[in-house]
Amino acid sequence: MIKKFNIILLLFLSVSFLFSDVSAQETVKNAPTQEVAEELDIKELILDHLADTYEWHLFTWNEESYTIHLPVILYSKTYGWNVFSSSKLEHVKSLDNHFYIASEGDYAGKIVERNMLDEEVRPLDLSLTKNAASLLISSFLLIVIILSMAKRYRNGSLDGEKGFTGGMEFLIYAITNQIIKPSIGKEYKKFAPYVLTLFFFILFNNLLGLVPIFPGGANVTGNIAVTMVLALFTFIIVNFAGSKHYYKDLFWPDVPVFLKAPFPLMQIIELVGTITKPFALMIRLFANITAGHSILLGLTSLVFITVSLGPAINGGMTAVSVLFNLFIFFLEILVAFIQAYIFTLLTSVFIGMARPPELVKKQKVESN
């Protein structure tokens, strides 16, 4: 069952790797090779690739770019509500268009307008960007997969299921019994839906981000706004689920009195700890996914950087680039699972630490 699941997944992502090399080359393919070698700015290239956009580039064929133009929704104090296609946006100020994409400054890459004082300001931007569109697509696909499995469970047709469905069943069983139960304790069923949703949401978007063809290729979990919201939900659930024992340790910990009164040193440390825990979750997921995408694109850029060094060196570096890209790509598949696992594990541990300790201890004894 699991073997077939792994084979299907690896075949799918192997094909994705082949497309990813082509996709990365398209990013720097708009100019002659020699000019690219001289003018290519690796830092700008990587940042542009990781940044969110108002359109979804699919592929380039015969020097013609095929792109999905996403809807732009803006509210301006001067011009009111505006809804139009991102194909109308330009990177320079135009008299024919009130809004344009800033090319530099604090709002670089974002839609801006000029106010009455000729200052560059941001309107209220509710546009459907590439990351937002990918988020909706991945969430929809995940909901369809989970609800279809739930329906088959109710009908009793999942017994002995193999392939992808069997792999999903294995992951659900493993996360529930190996992470959620031992960490949270007797009341684990109350929090299992959230923790499982968290795991599959992160895993699904991590893997989809490695697939450069539509609907993949977006940097969803490498966007700090997304990881911040995930960490914020964990922070809220942990503190709302906190028991009396949790808040006693927070505001009156079991330490010598001089450490907590009259100056609340330990209380300050504990309060800072409650904030840094979800903050660490946010940064860890964001940094690891962003680093993986950056390394893949940086290694691909070696092909174009070494063009001016001659065919021998360029050919050798091309082979090195492909081999290292292949290694990093499959390493990123492992990282996708590990980051989803760590985020889920630490969330479960934080929730368990906020619950009555006797319930967690009792559950651990029963599971042993």
Tab-separated table of C-alpha atoms in Angstrom:
chain	number	residue	atom	x	y	z
A	1	MET	CA	0.000	0.000	0.000
A	2	ILE	CA	2.630	2.533	1.110
A	3	LYS	CA	5.060	1.321	-1.540
A	4	LYS	CA	2.610	2.160	-4.327
A	5	PHE	CA	1.869	5.516	-2.737
A	6	ASN	CA	5.589	6.370	-2.660
A	7	ILE	CA	6.144	5.232	-6.244
A	8	ILE	CA	3.262	7.382	-7.546
A	9	LEU	CA	4.498	10.398	-5.591
A	10	LEU	CA	8.120	10.039	-6.701
A	11	LEU	CA	7.162	9.546	-10.360
A	12	PHE	CA	4.974	12.634	-10.272
A	13	LEU	CA	7.661	14.780	-8.657
A	14	SER	CA	10.374	13.375	-10.944
A	15	VAL	CA	8.408	14.568	-13.970
A	16	SER	CA	7.959	17.880	-12.148
A	17	PHE	CA	11.735	18.187	-11.785
A	18	LEU	CA	12.168	17.874	-15.537
A	19	PHE	CA	9.676	20.692	-16.036
A	20	SER	CA	11.280	22.759	-13.267
A	21	ASP	CA	14.611	22.918	-15.073
A	22	VAL	CA	12.866	24.126	-18.232
A	23	SER	CA	10.780	26.611	-16.232
A	24	ALA	CA	13.840	28.062	-14.485
A	25	GLN	CA	15.634	28.458	-17.805
A	26	GLU	CA	12.622	30.318	-19.232
A	27	THR	CA	13.113	32.938	-16.534
A	28	VAL	CA	16.406	33.996	-18.092
A	29	LYS	CA	15.686	33.065	-21.683
A	30	ASN	CA	14.309	36.359	-22.941
A	31	ALA	CA	17.724	37.628	-24.096
A	32	PRO	CA	20.618	36.118	-26.078
A	33	THR	CA	22.786	33.768	-24.063
A	34	GLN	CA	25.902	35.961	-24.050
A	35	GLU	CA	23.904	39.009	-22.929
A	36	VAL	CA	22.272	36.971	-20.166
A	37	ALA	CA	25.655	35.919	-18.862
A	38	GLU	CA	26.756	39.554	-18.704
A	39	GLU	CA	23.538	41.133	-17.405
A	40	LEU	CA	22.016	38.419	-15.216
A	41	ASP	CA	21.440	39.628	-11.675
A	42	ILE	CA	21.100	36.444	-9.606
A	43	LYS	CA	19.795	38.217	-6.519
A	44	GLU	CA	17.084	40.022	-8.488
A	45	LEU	CA	16.222	36.845	-10.397
A	46	ILE	CA	15.701	34.816	-7.216
A	47	LEU	CA	13.732	37.566	-5.468
A	48	ASP	CA	11.483	38.000	-8.511
A	49	HIS	CA	10.867	34.256	-8.599
A	50	LEU	CA	9.937	34.142	-4.900
A	51	ALA	CA	7.819	37.303	-4.949
A	52	ASP	CA	4.061	37.302	-5.322
A	53	THR	CA	2.682	38.569	-8.663
A	54	TYR	CA	-0.571	39.807	-10.175
A	55	GLU	CA	-0.387	37.286	-13.013
A	56	TRP	CA	0.391	33.593	-13.385
A	57	HIS	CA	3.026	32.815	-16.017
A	58	LEU	CA	2.396	29.356	-17.501
A	59	PHE	CA	5.108	28.851	-20.120
A	60	THR	CA	6.885	30.423	-23.085
A	61	TRP	CA	6.496	28.927	-26.555
A	62	ASN	CA	8.233	30.309	-29.667
A	63	GLU	CA	9.199	33.427	-27.703
A	64	GLU	CA	5.532	34.052	-26.859
A	65	SER	CA	4.571	34.110	-23.182
A	66	TYR	CA	1.345	32.429	-22.086
A	67	THR	CA	0.015	33.951	-18.883
A	68	ILE	CA	-3.157	33.890	-16.777
A	69	HIS	CA	-4.053	37.471	-15.935
A	70	LEU	CA	-5.627	37.585	-12.481
A	71	PRO	CA	-8.347	40.027	-11.349
A	72	VAL	CA	-7.219	43.248	-9.680
A	73	ILE	CA	-9.544	44.637	-6.991
A	74	LEU	CA	-8.641	48.049	-5.556
A	75	TYR	CA	-10.211	50.761	-3.467
A	76	SER	CA	-8.798	54.261	-3.819
A	77	LYS	CA	-9.812	57.353	-1.846
A	78	THR	CA	-9.575	59.278	-5.100
A	79	TYR	CA	-11.030	56.856	-7.661
A	80	GLY	CA	-13.208	54.573	-5.477
A	81	TRP	CA	-13.593	50.876	-6.276
A	82	ASN	CA	-11.799	49.524	-9.346
A	83	VAL	CA	-11.938	45.996	-10.761
A	84	PHE	CA	-9.964	45.098	-13.884
A	85	SER	CA	-7.569	42.518	-15.337
A	86	SER	CA	-3.898	42.581	-14.379
A	87	SER	CA	-3.078	42.735	-18.112
A	88	LYS	CA	-3.873	46.470	-17.891
A	89	LEU	CA	-1.172	47.071	-15.288
A	90	GLU	CA	2.142	48.580	-16.262
A	91	HIS	CA	5.447	49.028	-14.420
A	92	VAL	CA	5.574	52.744	-15.195
A	93	LYS	CA	3.233	55.613	-14.464
A	94	SER	CA	0.789	56.187	-17.320
A	95	LEU	CA	-1.649	59.017	-17.898
A	96	ASP	CA	-4.139	56.473	-19.269
A	97	ASN	CA	-4.141	54.396	-16.087
A	98	HIS	CA	-4.512	55.603	-12.513
A	99	PHE	CA	-2.734	52.552	-11.087
A	100	TYR	CA	0.615	50.964	-11.894
A	101	ILE	CA	3.171	48.562	-10.354
A	102	ALA	CA	5.999	50.310	-8.528
A	103	SER	CA	9.404	49.328	-9.861
A	104	GLU	CA	11.386	50.552	-6.851
A	105	GLY	CA	11.077	51.945	-3.353
A	106	ASP	CA	9.094	50.628	-0.381
A	107	TYR	CA	6.241	49.467	-2.627
A	108	ALA	CA	8.335	47.730	-5.300
A	109	GLY	CA	6.277	45.063	-7.058
A	110	LYS	CA	3.003	46.361	-5.554
A	111	ILE	CA	0.181	48.376	-7.104
A	112	VAL	CA	0.389	52.092	-6.323
A	113	GLU	CA	-1.214	55.361	-7.389
A	114	ARG	CA	-0.371	59.069	-7.257
A	115	ASN	CA	-2.370	61.203	-4.831
A	116	MET	CA	-3.198	64.902	-5.153
A	117	LEU	CA	0.256	65.791	-3.802
A	118	ASP	CA	1.879	63.586	-6.461
A	119	GLU	CA	3.003	61.144	-3.766
A	120	GLU	CA	3.193	57.416	-4.448
A	121	VAL	CA	0.639	55.724	-2.153
A	122	ARG	CA	-0.927	52.301	-1.841
A	123	PRO	CA	-4.660	51.846	-2.415
A	124	LEU	CA	-6.584	49.156	-0.511
A	125	ASP	CA	-5.471	46.085	-2.473
A	126	LEU	CA	-7.806	43.051	-2.441
A	127	SER	CA	-6.450	41.602	-5.689
A	128	LEU	CA	-6.249	37.890	-6.380
A	129	THR	CA	-2.483	37.374	-6.649
A	130	LYS	CA	-0.640	34.232	-7.709
A	131	ASN	CA	-0.135	33.043	-4.122
A	132	ALA	CA	-3.756	33.783	-3.211
A	133	ALA	CA	-5.016	31.921	-6.300
A	134	SER	CA	-2.741	28.962	-5.534
A	135	LEU	CA	-3.971	28.988	-1.939
A	136	LEU	CA	-7.588	28.739	-3.105
A	137	ILE	CA	-6.797	25.994	-5.620
A	138	SER	CA	-4.765	23.892	-3.178
A	139	SER	CA	-7.384	24.301	-0.442
A	140	PHE	CA	-10.145	23.252	-2.846
A	141	LEU	CA	-8.193	20.174	-4.005
A	142	LEU	CA	-7.393	19.222	-0.410
A	143	ILE	CA	-11.040	19.584	0.630
A	144	VAL	CA	-12.137	17.387	-2.294
A	145	ILE	CA	-9.596	14.688	-1.374
A	146	ILE	CA	-10.451	14.649	2.343
A	147	LEU	CA	-14.239	14.795	1.844
A	148	SER	CA	-14.112	11.983	-0.728
A	149	MET	CA	-12.193	9.841	1.762
A	150	ALA	CA	-14.635	10.730	4.541
A	151	LYS	CA	-17.566	9.737	2.329
A	152	ARG	CA	-15.970	6.379	1.525
A	153	TYR	CA	-15.288	5.844	5.233
A	154	ARG	CA	-18.968	6.359	6.015
A	155	ASN	CA	-19.868	3.864	3.300
A	156	GLY	CA	-17.310	1.386	4.679
A	157	SER	CA	-15.499	1.113	1.326
A	158	LEU	CA	-11.983	1.997	2.502
A	159	ASP	CA	-11.093	-1.362	4.053
A	160	GLY	CA	-7.892	-2.662	2.490
A	161	GLU	CA	-7.633	0.366	0.169
A	162	LYS	CA	-4.316	0.754	-1.654
A	163	GLY	CA	-2.487	3.421	-3.662
A	164	PHE	CA	-2.952	7.115	-2.947
A	165	THR	CA	-6.008	6.582	-0.720
A	166	GLY	CA	-4.154	3.991	1.322
A	167	GLY	CA	-1.206	6.332	1.714
A	168	MET	CA	-3.471	9.120	2.945
A	169	GLU	CA	-5.095	6.730	5.403
A	170	PHE	CA	-1.672	5.711	6.680
A	171	LEU	CA	-0.630	9.360	7.189
A	172	ILE	CA	-3.849	10.181	9.055
A	173	TYR	CA	-3.427	7.152	11.306
A	174	ALA	CA	0.277	7.861	11.940
A	175	ILE	CA	-0.191	11.579	12.741
A	176	THR	CA	-3.141	10.859	15.040
A	177	ASN	CA	-1.599	7.981	16.976
A	178	GLN	CA	2.072	8.928	16.943
A	179	ILE	CA	1.853	12.709	17.403
A	180	ILE	CA	-1.555	14.011	18.495
A	181	LYS	CA	-2.495	11.340	21.066
A	182	PRO	CA	0.805	11.219	22.989
A	183	SER	CA	1.304	14.999	22.925
A	184	ILE	CA	-2.177	16.295	23.765
A	185	GLY	CA	-3.504	13.510	25.934
A	186	LYS	CA	-6.970	12.230	26.706
A	187	GLU	CA	-8.727	15.144	24.998
A	188	TYR	CA	-6.848	14.695	21.727
A	189	LYS	CA	-10.043	14.218	19.659
A	190	LYS	CA	-11.025	17.826	20.354
A	191	PHE	CA	-7.864	19.130	18.664
A	192	ALA	CA	-7.198	16.375	16.094
A	193	PRO	CA	-9.209	18.035	13.251
A	194	TYR	CA	-7.163	21.248	13.503
A	195	VAL	CA	-3.793	19.508	13.787
A	196	LEU	CA	-4.513	17.131	10.884
A	197	THR	CA	-5.737	20.035	8.738
A	198	LEU	CA	-2.543	21.901	9.582
A	199	PHE	CA	-0.358	18.954	8.574
A	200	PHE	CA	-2.029	18.266	5.234
A	201	PHE	CA	-2.349	21.953	4.350
A	202	ILE	CA	1.378	22.545	4.860
A	203	LEU	CA	2.412	19.272	3.203
A	204	PHE	CA	0.133	19.776	0.192
A	205	ASN	CA	1.319	23.346	-0.429
A	206	ASN	CA	4.975	22.407	0.139
A	207	LEU	CA	4.757	19.683	-2.523
A	208	LEU	CA	2.652	21.791	-4.892
A	209	GLY	CA	5.270	24.546	-4.679
A	210	LEU	CA	7.846	22.131	-6.110
A	211	VAL	CA	5.727	21.500	-9.203
A	212	PRO	CA	6.462	24.332	-11.676
A	213	ILE	CA	3.528	23.613	-13.997
A	214	PHE	CA	0.023	24.944	-13.336
A	215	PRO	CA	-1.508	24.756	-10.715
A	216	GLY	CA	1.846	24.405	-8.942
A	217	GLY	CA	4.856	26.671	-8.759
A	218	ALA	CA	3.538	29.272	-6.324
A	219	ASN	CA	5.553	30.069	-3.209
A	220	VAL	CA	2.655	29.738	-0.723
A	221	THR	CA	4.406	28.306	2.348
A	222	GLY	CA	7.444	30.425	1.490
A	223	ASN	CA	5.288	33.511	2.026
A	224	ILE	CA	5.719	34.816	5.561
A	225	ALA	CA	2.136	36.139	5.644
A	226	VAL	CA	0.817	32.573	5.225
A	227	THR	CA	3.130	31.069	7.853
A	228	MET	CA	2.261	33.956	10.200
A	229	VAL	CA	-1.463	33.150	9.959
A	230	LEU	CA	-0.792	29.453	10.623
A	231	ALA	CA	1.329	30.324	13.661
A	232	LEU	CA	-1.313	32.814	14.839
A	233	PHE	CA	-4.016	30.132	14.768
A	234	THR	CA	-1.777	27.861	16.836
A	235	PHE	CA	-1.109	30.699	19.292
A	236	ILE	CA	-4.842	31.388	19.705
A	237	ILE	CA	-5.806	27.719	20.131
A	238	VAL	CA	-3.009	27.052	22.631
A	239	ASN	CA	-3.976	30.001	24.818
A	240	PHE	CA	-7.729	29.470	24.602
A	241	ALA	CA	-7.245	25.798	25.442
A	242	GLY	CA	-5.006	26.631	28.400
A	243	SER	CA	-5.962	25.136	31.756
A	244	LYS	CA	-5.760	26.764	35.186
A	245	HIS	CA	-2.406	25.046	35.683
A	246	TYR	CA	-1.117	26.613	32.436
A	247	TYR	CA	-2.076	30.149	33.473
A	248	LYS	CA	-0.777	29.619	37.000
A	249	ASP	CA	2.640	28.731	35.580
A	250	LEU	CA	2.362	31.757	33.308
A	251	PHE	CA	1.499	34.408	35.905
A	252	TRP	CA	2.705	32.823	39.159
A	253	PRO	CA	5.312	30.145	38.320
A	254	ASP	CA	6.656	27.758	40.934
A	255	VAL	CA	9.957	29.568	41.574
A	256	PRO	CA	11.377	31.537	44.531
A	257	VAL	CA	9.280	34.618	45.301
A	258	PHE	CA	12.106	37.111	44.660
A	259	LEU	CA	12.110	35.983	40.988
A	260	LYS	CA	8.449	36.886	40.494
A	261	ALA	CA	7.765	39.709	42.989
A	262	PRO	CA	7.997	42.640	43.368
A	263	PHE	CA	9.567	42.745	39.876
A	264	PRO	CA	7.808	40.144	37.637
A	265	LEU	CA	10.954	38.740	36.016
A	266	MET	CA	9.654	35.184	35.514
A	267	GLN	CA	6.262	36.409	34.331
A	268	ILE	CA	7.955	38.478	31.647
A	269	ILE	CA	10.055	35.497	30.564
A	270	GLU	CA	6.991	33.239	30.423
A	271	LEU	CA	4.975	35.778	28.427
A	272	VAL	CA	7.827	36.252	25.977
A	273	GLY	CA	7.988	32.462	25.668
A	274	THR	CA	4.322	32.238	24.683
A	275	ILE	CA	5.032	34.631	21.795
A	276	THR	CA	8.361	33.204	20.659
A	277	LYS	CA	6.988	29.657	20.325
A	278	PRO	CA	4.578	30.423	17.456
A	279	PHE	CA	7.067	32.980	16.095
A	280	ALA	CA	9.645	30.191	15.773
A	281	LEU	CA	7.076	28.047	13.916
A	282	MET	CA	6.429	30.910	11.502
A	283	ILE	CA	10.102	31.623	10.758
A	284	ARG	CA	11.162	27.961	10.534
A	285	LEU	CA	8.602	27.048	7.845
A	286	PHE	CA	9.090	30.287	5.900
A	287	ALA	CA	12.905	30.104	5.970
A	288	ASN	CA	13.215	26.445	4.978
A	289	ILE	CA	10.821	26.633	2.040
A	290	THR	CA	12.264	29.927	0.801
A	291	ALA	CA	15.817	28.600	1.080
A	292	GLY	CA	14.972	25.497	-0.937
A	293	HIS	CA	13.443	27.495	-3.799
A	294	SER	CA	16.396	29.919	-3.752
A	295	ILE	CA	18.980	27.134	-3.940
A	296	LEU	CA	17.224	25.447	-6.878
A	297	LEU	CA	17.086	28.664	-8.868
A	298	GLY	CA	20.631	29.630	-7.895
A	299	LEU	CA	22.002	26.288	-9.105
A	300	THR	CA	20.116	26.615	-12.381
A	301	SER	CA	21.629	30.066	-12.882
A	302	LEU	CA	25.117	28.514	-12.956
A	303	VAL	CA	24.377	27.445	-16.539
A	304	PHE	CA	23.982	31.063	-17.647
A	305	ILE	CA	26.658	32.624	-15.435
A	306	THR	CA	29.415	30.431	-16.920
A	307	VAL	CA	28.498	30.984	-20.597
A	308	SER	CA	31.265	33.564	-21.072
A	309	LEU	CA	33.894	31.186	-19.635
A	310	GLY	CA	33.896	28.947	-22.707
A	311	PRO	CA	32.079	25.777	-23.826
A	312	ALA	CA	34.225	23.396	-21.746
A	313	ILE	CA	33.630	25.122	-18.406
A	314	ASN	CA	30.027	25.929	-19.277
A	315	GLY	CA	29.343	22.300	-20.261
A	316	GLY	CA	30.892	21.023	-17.042
A	317	MET	CA	28.979	23.499	-14.891
A	318	THR	CA	25.758	22.612	-16.710
A	319	ALA	CA	26.237	18.965	-15.748
A	320	VAL	CA	27.044	19.981	-12.159
A	321	SER	CA	23.970	22.230	-12.092
A	322	VAL	CA	21.653	19.431	-13.253
A	323	LEU	CA	23.085	16.877	-10.810
A	324	PHE	CA	22.952	19.231	-7.830
A	325	ASN	CA	19.464	20.393	-8.830
A	326	LEU	CA	18.328	16.773	-8.912
A	327	PHE	CA	19.800	16.152	-5.462
A	328	ILE	CA	18.324	19.343	-3.959
A	329	PHE	CA	14.952	18.681	-5.595
A	330	PHE	CA	14.547	15.284	-3.927
A	331	LEU	CA	15.947	16.757	-0.713
A	332	GLU	CA	13.186	19.378	-0.922
A	333	ILE	CA	10.601	16.580	-1.120
A	334	LEU	CA	11.965	15.293	2.179
A	335	VAL	CA	11.999	18.819	3.620
A	336	ALA	CA	8.342	19.256	2.588
A	337	PHE	CA	7.391	16.272	4.773
A	338	ILE	CA	9.754	17.213	7.602
A	339	GLN	CA	8.508	20.813	7.864
A	340	ALA	CA	4.868	19.711	7.897
A	341	TYR	CA	5.747	17.091	10.521
A	342	ILE	CA	7.679	19.539	12.745
A	343	PHE	CA	4.990	22.241	12.578
A	344	THR	CA	2.356	19.636	13.488
A	345	LEU	CA	4.454	18.043	16.229
A	346	LEU	CA	5.315	21.333	17.939
A	347	THR	CA	1.705	22.535	17.681
A	348	SER	CA	0.551	19.320	19.384
A	349	VAL	CA	3.231	19.667	22.059
A	350	PHE	CA	2.290	23.305	22.750
A	351	ILE	CA	-1.390	22.361	23.067
A	352	GLY	CA	-0.497	19.444	25.333
A	353	MET	CA	1.615	21.725	27.557
A	354	ALA	CA	-1.411	24.006	27.978
A	355	ARG	CA	-3.726	21.167	29.019
A	356	PRO	CA	-4.032	19.663	32.537
A	357	PRO	CA	-0.806	17.653	33.047
A	358	GLU	CA	-2.570	14.666	34.612
A	359	LEU	CA	-4.587	14.076	31.398
A	360	VAL	CA	-1.436	14.037	29.248
A	361	LYS	CA	0.389	11.700	31.648
A	362	LYS	CA	-2.602	9.364	31.804
A	363	GLN	CA	-2.816	9.197	28.015
A	364	LYS	CA	0.920	8.433	27.703
A	365	VAL	CA	0.606	5.594	30.222
A	366	GLU	CA	-2.389	4.140	28.374
A	367	SER	CA	-0.631	4.360	24.997
A	368	ASN	CA	2.394	2.538	26.391
